[in-house]
C-alpha positions as CSV (number, residue, x, y, z in Angstrom):
1,X,-26.9,90.0,21.9
2,X,-29.4,90.0,24.7
3,X,-26.7,90.9,27.2
4,X,-25.6,93.9,25.0
5,X,-29.2,95.2,24.8
6,X,-29.7,94.9,28.5
7,X,-26.5,96.9,29.2
8,X,-27.6,99.5,26.7
9,X,-31.1,99.9,28.2
10,X,-29.6,100.2,31.7
11,X,-27.2,102.9,30.4
12,X,-30.1,104.9,29.0
13,X,-32.0,104.7,32.3
14,X,-29.0,105.9,34.2
15,X,-28.6,108.9,32.0
16,X,-32.2,110.2,32.6
17,X,-34.1,111.5,35.7
18,X,-36.4,109.5,37.8
19,X,-39.8,110.8,38.7
20,X,-38.7,111.4,42.3
21,X,-35.7,113.4,41.1
22,X,-37.9,115.6,38.9
23,X,-40.3,116.2,41.7
24,X,-37.4,117.2,44.0
25,X,-36.1,119.6,41.4
26,X,-39.5,121.1,40.8
27,X,-40.1,121.6,44.5
28,X,-36.7,123.3,44.9
29,X,-37.4,125.6,41.9
30,X,-40.9,126.4,43.2
31,X,-39.4,127.3,46.7
32,X,-36.8,129.5,45.2
33,X,-39.3,131.3,42.9
34,X,-41.6,131.8,45.8
35,X,-38.9,133.3,47.9
36,X,-37.9,135.6,45.0
37,X,-41.5,136.7,44.5
38,X,-41.9,137.4,48.3
39,X,-38.7,139.5,48.3
40,X,-39.9,141.4,45.2
41,X,-43.4,141.9,46.5
42,X,-42.0,143.3,49.8
43,X,-39.6,145.6,48.0
44,X,-42.5,146.9,45.8
45,X,-44.7,147.5,48.9
46,X,-41.8,149.3,50.7
47,X,-41.1,151.5,47.7
48,X,-44.8,152.4,47.3
49,X,-45.1,153.2,51.0
50,X,-42.0,155.4,51.0
51,X,-43.4,157.2,48.0
52,X,-46.6,157.7,50.0
53,X,-44.7,159.1,53.0
54,X,-42.8,161.5,50.7
55,X,-46.1,162.7,49.2
56,X,-47.6,163.2,52.7
57,X,-44.5,165.2,53.8
58,X,-44.7,167.4,50.7
59,X,-48.4,168.0,51.2
60,X,-47.9,169.0,54.8
61,X,-44.9,171.2,53.9
62,X,-46.8,173.0,51.1
63,X,-49.7,173.7,53.4
64,X,-47.5,175.1,56.1
65,X,-45.5,177.2,53.6
66,X,-48.7,178.8,52.2
67,X,-50.1,179.5,55.7
68,X,-46.8,181.1,56.8
69,X,-46.6,183.3,53.7
70,X,-50.1,184.6,54.0
71,X,-50.0,185.1,57.8
72,X,-47.0,187.4,57.3
73,X,-49.3,189.7,55.3
74,X,-52.2,189.6,57.9
75,X,-53.1,193.2,58.7
76,X,-51.5,194.7,55.5
77,X,-52.2,197.4,54.7
78,X,-53.1,198.7,58.2
79,X,-54.6,202.1,59.1
80,X,-51.2,203.7,59.9
81,X,-50.5,203.4,56.2
82,X,-53.0,206.2,55.6
83,X,-53.0,209.8,56.5
84,X,-55.3,210.2,59.5
85,X,-56.1,213.7,58.4
86,X,-57.8,212.3,55.4
87,X,-59.8,209.8,57.4
88,X,-60.2,206.1,56.8
89,X,-62.7,203.4,57.3
90,X,-61.7,200.0,58.6
91,X,-64.6,198.5,56.7
92,X,-62.9,199.5,53.5
93,X,-61.6,196.7,51.3
94,X,-58.3,198.6,51.2
95,X,-57.6,198.3,54.9
96,X,-56.9,195.0,56.7
97,X,-57.9,194.6,60.4
98,X,-55.7,191.5,61.0
99,X,-57.1,188.4,62.7
100,X,-60.8,188.2,63.2
101,X,-61.2,184.5,64.3
102,X,-58.6,182.6,66.3
103,X,-59.9,179.1,67.1
104,X,-57.6,176.1,67.4
105,X,-58.7,174.6,64.1
106,X,-60.2,177.7,62.4
107,X,-58.3,180.9,61.6
108,X,-59.5,184.0,59.8
109,X,-57.6,187.1,59.0
110,X,-57.5,190.0,56.6
111,X,-54.6,191.0,54.4
112,X,-53.6,192.0,50.9
113,X,-52.0,188.6,50.2
114,X,-51.7,189.2,46.5
115,X,-50.4,192.7,47.0
116,X,-52.8,194.1,44.4
117,X,-54.3,196.8,46.6
118,X,-57.4,194.7,47.5
119,X,-57.6,193.2,50.9
120,X,-58.6,189.5,51.1
121,X,-60.4,187.6,53.8
122,X,-58.4,184.4,54.3
123,X,-59.6,181.4,56.3
124,X,-57.9,178.1,57.1
125,X,-59.9,175.4,58.8
126,X,-60.0,171.7,59.5
127,X,-63.1,170.1,58.0
128,X,-63.1,166.5,59.2
129,X,-59.8,165.2,57.9
130,X,-59.3,167.9,55.3
131,X,-57.4,171.1,55.6
132,X,-59.3,173.8,53.6
133,X,-58.4,177.3,52.6
134,X,-60.6,180.2,51.4
135,X,-59.4,183.5,50.1
136,X,-61.9,186.0,48.8
137,X,-61.8,189.8,48.3
138,X,-63.1,191.8,51.3
139,X,-66.4,193.2,50.3
140,X,-66.1,196.5,52.2
141,X,-68.9,198.5,53.7
142,X,-69.1,196.2,56.7
143,X,-70.5,193.3,54.6
144,X,-69.3,189.9,55.6
145,X,-67.3,187.9,53.0
146,X,-68.7,184.6,51.7
147,X,-66.0,181.9,52.0
148,X,-65.1,179.7,49.0
149,X,-63.1,176.7,50.3
150,X,-60.6,174.6,48.4
151,X,-58.8,171.5,49.6
152,X,-55.2,172.2,50.7
153,X,-54.4,168.8,52.3
154,X,-56.1,165.5,53.0
155,X,-55.7,162.7,55.6
156,X,-55.2,165.3,58.3
157,X,-55.1,163.7,61.7
158,X,-54.9,167.0,63.6
159,X,-54.4,170.7,63.1
160,X,-53.7,173.1,65.9
161,X,-53.4,176.9,65.8
162,X,-51.8,178.5,68.9
163,X,-51.9,182.3,69.0
164,X,-49.4,184.6,70.8
165,X,-49.7,188.3,71.6
166,X,-47.0,191.0,71.3
167,X,-45.5,189.9,74.7
168,X,-45.2,186.3,73.6
169,X,-48.1,185.0,75.8
170,X,-50.8,182.8,74.4
171,X,-54.0,184.6,73.6
172,X,-57.6,183.7,72.7
173,X,-58.4,187.2,71.5
174,X,-58.1,187.4,67.8
175,X,-57.4,191.1,67.7
176,X,-54.3,190.6,70.0
177,X,-52.7,187.8,67.9
178,X,-49.3,188.6,66.5
179,X,-47.8,185.2,66.0
180,X,-49.3,181.8,65.1
181,X,-47.8,178.4,65.9
182,X,-49.1,175.8,63.4
183,X,-49.0,172.1,64.2
184,X,-50.1,169.9,61.3
185,X,-50.2,166.1,61.4
186,X,-51.0,164.1,58.3
187,X,-51.3,160.3,57.9
188,X,-50.2,158.2,55.0
189,X,-52.6,156.5,52.6
190,X,-50.8,153.2,52.9
191,X,-50.1,151.0,55.9
192,X,-46.5,150.7,56.8
193,X,-45.6,147.1,55.6
194,X,-43.2,146.6,58.5
195,X,-45.3,147.9,61.5
196,X,-48.7,147.3,59.9
197,X,-50.1,150.7,60.7
198,X,-50.5,154.1,59.1
199,X,-47.6,156.5,59.6
200,X,-48.0,160.0,60.8
201,X,-46.1,162.9,59.3
202,X,-45.8,166.0,61.5
203,X,-44.8,169.5,60.6
204,X,-44.7,172.6,62.9
205,X,-43.9,176.2,62.3
206,X,-44.2,179.7,63.8
207,X,-45.5,182.5,61.6
208,X,-45.2,186.2,62.4
209,X,-47.8,188.7,61.3
210,X,-45.3,191.5,60.5
211,X,-47.9,194.2,60.0
212,X,-49.6,193.9,63.3
């Protein structure tokens, strides 16, 4: 009887797991789960970063598109749209004089950007790391316009306006500007998880002031 019980107990012990075996299984499980978590976390970070890149690209593209569209209307309507026999006044809010400021990070021009018969004074400038835009109705009578800025894009690393005259040569004289090359560089909010640094998104365009 004793022999039978001993064999039975031995059989039960052989069917179970020893403490060492349990620890090994637990260690392997923990290692696998840790690896899966690391892969998942990296995937999430990569996805979030790529979304951030896409948003930066879209922000840069939107800013460039708006500047292009409005620069095309710089100088509209010009004095030649009116009968000289009737006379005209360039200080009138119905006549645009084109570019009035042509700095590398600050551009001001006049144009009827809404095509509503009223000329607007439009300004684009880099303020720190923010691209700002102002568009206010030209007061007329020689009175200067008071700018009202709104944010167009953030995280701007650099903004450069390069002006060209009618011959294609660069110019620093605002009144001679006919084309504007825009170079806009934005940085992402997030750090690239692979290279451990912010990524730069660059967009460039050439805008023609058709009415000048």
